[in-house]
Tab-separated table of C-alpha atoms in Angstrom:
chain	number	residue	atom	x	y	z
A	1	MET	CA	0.009	0.050	-0.024
A	2	ARG	CA	1.043	3.644	-0.406
A	3	GLY	CA	2.221	5.977	2.228
A	4	VAL	CA	4.666	8.757	3.004
A	5	VAL	CA	7.906	7.746	4.681
A	6	PHE	CA	10.619	9.855	6.331
A	7	ASP	CA	13.864	7.907	6.671
A	8	GLY	CA	15.712	10.562	8.799
A	9	HIS	CA	16.986	12.397	5.826
A	10	ALA	CA	14.298	12.650	3.164
A	11	THR	CA	10.667	11.886	2.471
A	12	GLU	CA	9.413	9.297	-0.217
A	13	VAL	CA	5.966	8.266	-1.289
A	14	VAL	CA	6.263	4.432	-1.375
A	15	ASP	CA	3.897	1.771	-2.596
A	16	ASP	CA	5.051	-1.176	-0.649
A	17	LEU	CA	4.104	-0.570	2.979
A	18	GLU	CA	2.583	-3.396	4.827
A	19	ILE	CA	0.572	-3.126	8.037
A	20	ARG	CA	-0.416	-5.865	10.504
A	21	ASP	CA	-3.998	-6.978	11.485
A	22	PRO	CA	-5.635	-5.331	14.450
A	23	GLY	CA	-5.137	-6.804	17.610
A	24	PRO	CA	-7.306	-6.560	20.886
A	25	GLY	CA	-8.567	-3.049	21.378
A	26	GLU	CA	-7.369	-1.779	17.875
A	27	VAL	CA	-9.034	-0.427	14.789
A	28	LEU	CA	-7.771	-0.872	11.143
A	29	VAL	CA	-8.848	2.291	9.064
A	30	ALA	CA	-8.764	2.857	5.496
A	31	VAL	CA	-7.691	6.483	5.214
A	32	ALA	CA	-9.702	8.677	2.824
A	33	ALA	CA	-8.139	11.948	3.495
A	34	ALA	CA	-5.237	13.433	5.794
A	35	GLY	CA	-4.479	17.020	6.545
A	36	LEU	CA	-0.820	18.161	6.159
A	37	CYS	CA	0.070	19.955	9.574
A	38	HIS	CA	3.292	21.736	10.332
A	39	SER	CA	4.030	19.222	12.852
A	40	ASP	CA	4.716	16.800	9.998
A	41	LEU	CA	6.969	19.213	8.459
A	42	SER	CA	8.685	19.762	11.827
A	43	VAL	CA	9.545	16.141	11.852
A	44	ILE	CA	11.255	16.579	8.435
A	45	ASP	CA	13.333	19.471	9.522
A	46	GLY	CA	14.120	18.216	12.810
A	47	THR	CA	12.235	20.771	14.974
A	48	ILE	CA	10.322	17.786	16.436
A	49	PRO	CA	12.853	14.904	17.244
A	50	PHE	CA	11.265	11.524	16.223
A	51	PRO	CA	12.758	8.087	15.405
A	52	SER	CA	13.038	6.842	11.846
A	53	PRO	CA	12.059	5.424	9.489
A	54	VAL	CA	8.548	6.759	10.220
A	55	VAL	CA	5.276	6.843	8.382
A	56	LEU	CA	4.159	10.568	8.668
A	57	GLY	CA	0.742	11.973	9.103
A	58	HIS	CA	-1.453	12.601	12.118
A	59	GLU	CA	-4.703	14.361	11.049
A	60	GLY	CA	-7.036	12.047	9.195
A	61	ALA	CA	-10.267	10.552	8.487
A	62	GLY	CA	-11.529	7.353	6.830
A	63	VAL	CA	-13.547	4.143	6.998
A	64	VAL	CA	-13.159	1.274	9.460
A	65	GLU	CA	-11.870	-1.967	7.729
A	66	ALA	CA	-11.582	-4.167	10.685
A	67	VAL	CA	-11.561	-4.252	14.522
A	68	GLY	CA	-9.896	-6.253	17.167
A	69	ALA	CA	-11.271	-8.052	20.031
A	70	GLY	CA	-13.200	-5.964	22.621
A	71	VAL	CA	-13.935	-3.073	20.169
A	72	GLY	CA	-17.687	-2.195	20.464
A	73	HIS	CA	-18.131	1.479	19.678
A	74	VAL	CA	-17.152	1.199	16.152
A	75	ALA	CA	-17.708	-1.399	13.336
A	76	PRO	CA	-16.356	-2.217	9.896
A	77	GLY	CA	-18.021	0.396	7.444
A	78	ASP	CA	-18.250	3.304	10.278
A	79	HIS	CA	-16.738	6.574	9.160
A	80	VAL	CA	-14.270	7.867	11.841
A	81	ALA	CA	-12.088	10.881	12.384
A	82	LEU	CA	-8.676	9.893	14.087
A	83	SER	CA	-7.043	11.570	17.060
A	84	THR	CA	-3.508	11.248	18.119
A	85	LEU	CA	-4.213	10.211	21.742
A	86	ALA	CA	-3.405	6.693	22.419
A	87	ASN	CA	-4.242	7.156	25.983
A	88	CYS	CA	-4.871	4.209	28.288
A	89	GLY	CA	-8.113	5.351	29.895
A	90	THR	CA	-7.376	3.958	33.393
A	91	CYS	CA	-4.592	6.042	34.871
A	92	ALA	CA	-5.312	9.091	37.259
A	93	GLN	CA	-4.910	11.717	34.331
A	94	CYS	CA	-7.580	9.685	32.127
A	95	ASP	CA	-9.737	9.411	35.103
A	96	ARG	CA	-9.589	13.158	35.727
A	97	GLY	CA	-10.637	13.782	32.155
A	98	ARG	CA	-7.201	14.613	30.921
A	99	PRO	CA	-6.237	12.270	28.294
A	100	THR	CA	-3.752	14.665	26.685
A	101	MET	CA	-1.567	14.256	30.027
A	102	CYS	CA	-1.704	10.256	30.056
A	103	ARG	CA	1.812	9.074	29.862
A	104	LYS	CA	0.841	6.242	27.542
A	105	ALA	CA	-0.258	8.917	24.981
A	106	ILE	CA	3.111	10.942	25.119
A	107	GLY	CA	6.523	9.515	23.359
A	108	MET	CA	5.655	5.764	23.000
A	109	PRO	CA	5.431	5.290	19.220
A	110	GLY	CA	4.463	1.928	18.057
A	111	ARG	CA	5.518	0.138	14.947
A	112	PRO	CA	2.637	-1.541	13.170
A	113	PHE	CA	4.083	-0.993	9.574
A	114	THR	CA	6.790	-2.959	7.691
A	115	ARG	CA	8.468	-2.210	4.530
A	116	ARG	CA	10.713	-4.742	2.850
A	117	GLY	CA	10.934	-6.596	6.164
A	118	LYS	CA	11.878	-3.749	8.389
A	119	ARG	CA	9.575	-2.132	10.880
A	120	LEU	CA	8.607	1.516	10.649
A	121	TYR	CA	7.594	3.701	13.374
A	122	GLN	CA	4.101	5.305	13.602
A	123	PHE	CA	3.950	9.143	13.959
A	124	ALA	CA	1.934	10.506	16.773
A	125	SER	CA	0.225	7.057	17.153
A	126	ASN	CA	-1.543	7.767	14.028
A	127	SER	CA	0.323	7.802	10.695
A	128	ALA	CA	-2.509	9.131	8.596
A	129	PHE	CA	-0.371	9.560	5.415
A	130	ALA	CA	-0.910	5.807	4.456
A	131	GLU	CA	-3.822	4.098	2.721
A	132	ARG	CA	-4.338	2.104	6.022
A	133	THR	CA	-3.462	2.770	9.512
A	134	LEU	CA	-3.863	0.954	12.847
A	135	VAL	CA	-5.104	2.842	15.924
A	136	LYS	CA	-6.191	2.121	19.401
A	137	ALA	CA	-9.950	2.015	19.764
A	138	VAL	CA	-9.941	5.179	21.868
A	139	GLN	CA	-8.365	7.093	18.852
A	140	ALA	CA	-11.238	6.260	16.353
A	141	VAL	CA	-14.101	8.647	16.805
A	142	LYS	CA	-17.288	7.697	14.841
A	143	ILE	CA	-18.696	10.613	12.835
A	144	PRO	CA	-21.897	10.930	10.632
A	145	ASP	CA	-21.745	9.244	7.336
A	146	ASP	CA	-22.848	12.497	5.626
A	147	LEU	CA	-19.762	14.504	6.872
A	148	PRO	CA	-17.351	14.791	3.977
A	149	LEU	CA	-14.124	13.046	4.979
A	150	ALA	CA	-11.779	15.629	3.581
A	151	PRO	CA	-12.807	18.275	5.920
A	152	ALA	CA	-13.604	15.885	8.644
A	153	ALA	CA	-9.881	14.890	8.591
A	154	LEU	CA	-8.952	18.315	9.914
A	155	ILE	CA	-10.843	17.701	13.076
A	156	GLY	CA	-8.267	15.465	14.347
A	157	CYS	CA	-5.537	17.843	14.841
A	158	GLY	CA	-6.112	21.490	13.770
A	159	VAL	CA	-9.631	21.905	15.031
A	160	LEU	CA	-8.898	19.778	18.260
A	161	THR	CA	-5.815	22.045	18.891
A	162	GLY	CA	-7.132	25.483	17.998
A	163	VAL	CA	-10.808	25.319	19.181
A	164	GLY	CA	-9.927	23.205	22.139
A	165	ALA	CA	-7.245	25.777	23.338
A	166	VAL	CA	-9.998	28.282	23.279
A	167	LEU	CA	-12.814	26.377	24.898
A	168	ASN	CA	-10.857	23.803	27.125
A	169	ARG	CA	-7.638	25.405	27.962
A	170	ALA	CA	-8.094	29.118	27.837
A	171	LYS	CA	-11.911	29.059	28.710
A	172	VAL	CA	-12.595	32.172	26.675
A	173	ASP	CA	-15.934	33.719	27.845
A	174	ARG	CA	-18.486	35.939	26.256
A	175	GLY	CA	-17.192	39.551	25.837
A	176	ASP	CA	-13.646	38.651	26.250
A	177	THR	CA	-10.937	40.129	24.019
A	178	VAL	CA	-8.557	37.727	22.036
A	179	VAL	CA	-5.320	38.244	20.042
A	180	VAL	CA	-4.253	35.417	17.602
A	181	ILE	CA	-0.666	35.495	16.385
A	182	GLY	CA	-0.423	33.452	13.215
A	183	THR	CA	-3.453	32.650	10.962
A	184	GLY	CA	-2.428	29.230	9.639
A	185	GLY	CA	-4.600	26.191	10.204
A	186	ILE	CA	-4.216	26.378	14.003
A	187	GLY	CA	-4.590	30.115	14.152
A	188	LEU	CA	-7.760	29.997	12.118
A	189	ASN	CA	-9.261	27.512	14.414
A	190	VAL	CA	-8.268	29.630	17.377
A	191	ILE	CA	-10.094	32.471	15.607
A	192	GLN	CA	-13.287	30.622	15.092
A	193	GLY	CA	-13.192	28.984	18.416
A	194	ALA	CA	-13.012	32.496	20.131
A	195	ARG	CA	-16.110	33.406	17.938
A	196	ILE	CA	-17.997	30.342	19.087
A	197	ALA	CA	-17.147	31.226	22.570
A	198	GLY	CA	-18.598	34.803	22.151
A	199	ALA	CA	-15.506	36.888	22.356
A	200	LEU	CA	-16.155	40.454	21.556
A	201	THR	CA	-12.874	41.437	19.909
A	202	ILE	CA	-10.712	39.034	17.897
A	203	VAL	CA	-7.550	40.602	16.524
A	204	ALA	CA	-5.804	38.366	13.952
A	205	VAL	CA	-1.995	39.047	13.432
A	206	ASP	CA	-0.073	37.867	10.301
A	207	THR	CA	2.644	39.285	8.311
A	208	ASN	CA	0.709	37.991	5.060
A	209	PRO	CA	-1.846	40.496	4.141
A	210	ALA	CA	-3.486	37.994	1.931
A	211	LYS	CA	-4.591	36.174	4.879
A	212	GLU	CA	-6.981	39.029	6.065
A	213	ALA	CA	-9.988	37.941	4.194
A	214	VAL	CA	-10.115	34.288	5.457
A	215	ALA	CA	-9.213	35.459	9.042
A	216	ARG	CA	-12.220	37.642	9.019
A	217	ARG	CA	-14.357	34.821	7.480
A	218	PHE	CA	-13.398	32.718	10.516
A	219	GLY	CA	-14.428	35.393	12.926
A	220	ALA	CA	-11.609	38.119	13.283
A	221	THR	CA	-12.881	41.506	13.969
A	222	HIS	CA	-9.615	43.185	13.161
A	223	PHE	CA	-6.332	42.240	11.225
A	224	LEU	CA	-3.046	43.439	11.811
A	225	SER	CA	0.370	42.726	10.101
A	226	SER	CA	2.490	43.112	13.329
A	227	ALA	CA	2.210	41.927	16.823
A	228	SER	CA	3.740	45.234	18.109
A	229	PRO	CA	2.167	46.411	21.485
A	230	ASP	CA	1.578	49.925	19.928
A	231	ALA	CA	-0.653	48.406	17.026
A	232	VAL	CA	-2.518	46.120	19.201
A	233	ARG	CA	-3.191	48.822	21.716
A	234	GLU	CA	-4.733	50.975	19.182
A	235	ILE	CA	-7.466	48.416	19.139
A	236	LEU	CA	-7.213	47.154	22.763
A	237	PRO	CA	-5.924	50.070	24.755
A	238	HIS	CA	-5.355	47.912	28.084
A	239	GLY	CA	-4.353	44.801	26.296
A	240	ALA	CA	-5.962	41.398	25.723
A	241	ASP	CA	-7.630	38.874	27.906
A	242	HIS	CA	-6.088	36.252	25.926
A	243	ALA	CA	-3.222	35.966	23.461
A	244	PHE	CA	-2.550	32.787	21.479
A	245	GLU	CA	0.960	32.323	19.838
A	246	CYS	CA	0.404	29.864	16.910
A	247	VAL	CA	3.669	30.259	15.173
A	248	GLY	CA	6.262	28.870	17.305
A	249	ARG	CA	8.674	31.762	17.535
A	250	THR	CA	10.218	32.810	20.890
A	251	ASP	CA	10.102	36.500	19.957
A	252	LEU	CA	6.349	36.089	19.269
A	253	ILE	CA	5.918	34.273	22.554
A	254	ARG	CA	7.322	37.337	24.208
A	255	SER	CA	4.899	39.522	22.117
A	256	ALA	CA	1.973	37.361	23.159
A	257	ILE	CA	2.897	38.081	26.973
A	258	ASP	CA	3.540	41.736	26.423
A	259	LEU	CA	0.130	42.318	24.896
A	260	LEU	CA	-1.885	40.920	27.964
A	261	ASP	CA	-4.171	43.059	29.953
A	262	ARG	CA	-4.463	42.443	33.876
A	263	HIS	CA	-5.227	38.758	34.553
A	264	GLY	CA	-4.520	37.926	31.012
A	265	GLN	CA	-3.226	34.741	29.640
A	266	ALA	CA	-0.874	33.907	27.015
A	267	VAL	CA	-1.419	30.407	25.493
A	268	LEU	CA	1.451	28.814	23.478
A	269	LEU	CA	0.319	26.711	20.615
A	270	GLY	CA	3.156	27.041	18.056
A	271	VAL	CA	6.266	24.473	18.286
A	272	PRO	CA	9.709	25.975	18.426
A	273	ALA	CA	12.590	23.963	18.684
A	274	ALA	CA	12.764	21.546	21.636
A	275	THR	CA	15.662	23.521	23.072
A	276	ALA	CA	14.242	26.948	22.501
A	277	GLU	CA	14.088	29.365	25.447
A	278	ALA	CA	11.912	32.538	25.600
A	279	SER	CA	12.256	35.302	28.129
A	280	PHE	CA	9.752	37.856	29.579
A	281	LEU	CA	9.778	40.451	32.294
A	282	VAL	CA	8.871	38.878	35.453
A	283	SER	CA	7.516	42.019	37.021
A	284	SER	CA	5.001	42.227	34.324
A	285	MET	CA	3.441	38.794	35.639
A	286	TYR	CA	2.324	39.992	39.078
A	287	LEU	CA	-0.938	41.367	37.860
A	288	ASP	CA	-2.313	37.913	37.761
A	289	LYS	CA	-1.167	37.125	34.382
A	290	SER	CA	-0.490	33.550	33.075
A	291	VAL	CA	1.512	31.793	30.490
A	292	LEU	CA	-0.215	28.537	29.564
A	293	GLY	CA	1.190	25.546	27.657
A	294	CYS	CA	-1.352	23.686	25.766
A	295	ARG	CA	-1.152	20.149	24.383
A	296	TYR	CA	-3.588	19.215	21.695
A	297	GLY	CA	-6.110	21.769	22.833
A	298	SER	CA	-6.541	19.935	26.215
A	299	SER	CA	-8.994	17.735	24.345
A	300	ARG	CA	-11.184	14.779	25.158
A	301	PRO	CA	-11.532	13.513	21.345
A	302	GLN	CA	-14.603	11.221	21.919
A	303	ARG	CA	-16.410	13.985	23.177
A	304	ASP	CA	-14.949	17.044	21.499
A	305	ILE	CA	-14.913	15.311	17.854
A	306	ALA	CA	-18.617	14.672	18.210
A	307	LEU	CA	-19.217	18.198	19.460
A	308	TYR	CA	-17.328	19.783	16.479
A	309	ALA	CA	-18.971	17.503	13.919
A	310	ALA	CA	-22.354	18.736	15.391
A	311	LEU	CA	-21.192	22.398	15.045
A	312	TYR	CA	-20.128	21.838	11.606
A	313	ARG	CA	-23.534	20.477	10.610
A	314	GLN	CA	-25.135	23.544	12.163
A	315	GLY	CA	-22.881	25.805	10.207
A	316	ARG	CA	-21.176	27.283	13.278
A	317	LEU	CA	-17.813	25.650	12.928
A	318	LEU	CA	-16.072	26.241	9.582
A	319	LEU	CA	-14.354	23.108	7.967
A	320	ASP	CA	-14.804	23.358	4.083
A	321	GLU	CA	-13.136	26.849	4.208
A	322	LEU	CA	-10.019	25.242	5.908
A	323	VAL	CA	-9.356	22.878	2.874
A	324	THR	CA	-7.495	25.246	0.692
A	325	GLU	CA	-6.428	22.525	-1.885
A	326	THR	CA	-6.545	18.643	-1.994
A	327	TYR	CA	-3.565	16.652	-3.422
A	328	PRO	CA	-3.182	13.122	-4.548
A	329	VAL	CA	-0.727	11.424	-1.928
A	330	GLU	CA	1.711	11.138	-4.886
A	331	ASP	CA	1.984	15.153	-4.910
A	332	PHE	CA	3.268	15.197	-1.275
A	333	ALA	CA	6.131	17.245	-2.114
A	334	LYS	CA	4.117	19.841	-3.693
A	335	ALA	CA	1.736	19.802	-0.828
A	336	ALA	CA	4.712	20.174	1.717
A	337	ALA	CA	6.081	23.027	-0.298
A	338	ASP	CA	2.814	24.965	-0.364
A	339	ALA	CA	2.318	24.341	3.445
A	340	HIS	CA	5.840	25.453	4.358
A	341	HIS	CA	5.511	28.620	2.277
A	342	GLY	CA	2.029	29.541	3.714
A	343	ARG	CA	0.336	29.169	0.319
A	344	VAL	CA	-2.403	27.087	1.910
A	345	ALA	CA	-4.563	27.258	5.257
A	346	ARG	CA	-4.424	23.544	5.157
A	347	GLY	CA	-3.505	21.130	2.284
A	348	VAL	CA	-5.230	17.621	2.243
A	349	LEU	CA	-3.962	14.512	0.948
A	350	VAL	CA	-6.239	12.137	-0.530
A	351	PHE	CA	-6.067	8.586	-1.338
């Protein structure tokens, strides 16, 4: 079968992958569509260290082909969106409703694929850039059959991360003010999460002026080309209640902190290099300001994916507008280049 493999030096679209049958508690999914996220590019450029060779992809949707023993919530033929959280469901963090903090869901890659007799790693417990992938049952979330699979693929990372950061982590409230730095796939979902939450003022910041129209479509009330405090304070004289950094640059993390009002919080969603360090004025934090890390939108996928699918069907959550372009998997190189240069909000690979 076809898939996108990174060998530690280069990526290649191959057609000789093999995958094992599902074991107890596992689901085999025929992937129909997979979003290309910057996290995949970050593995390729080394920003995210990951063992290789690895089958890339972590944002997908498809149709269940087979299930292992003990799986009852999905069956062959069901349409599913895939999450990256291979959480155990039984530890203290899972019991508290924090599956993103489950230690079984962090840094424990499996190797269900083989190629020419050699085992390959699975990226983010998902590997959606393959015609078939194998996930834990908890990662396969049933979605309505009438939900198109290309936009549905984007729920599993971009929507869970961006909208989840707003609703679950920051808990943006009605009338709050929000600044979103970076209007790529994650940033646009932060913007629409803030709109859904009832934020009064949503300031989108991006150096590319061509992104203003789509940012406003998703809910931005203002658009700036710079995150300078002077520019933002012309709109929000006292600063923002919430500032989301969606790029992954330490200077922009500092900007997000500097833009906060009293009791404001900066939420970090972009992924800089693993060794990157950021600085800020400690004295600026004593007015009850906070800096919040956020993994995967603090999501509970079995609950949240169903919620976002329902909001999409009501016209309140935008998905079709996120799919800037679809690419046959053979065109991965072009899709990656378009994503790297910001030419698409989200490119989707289709099989």
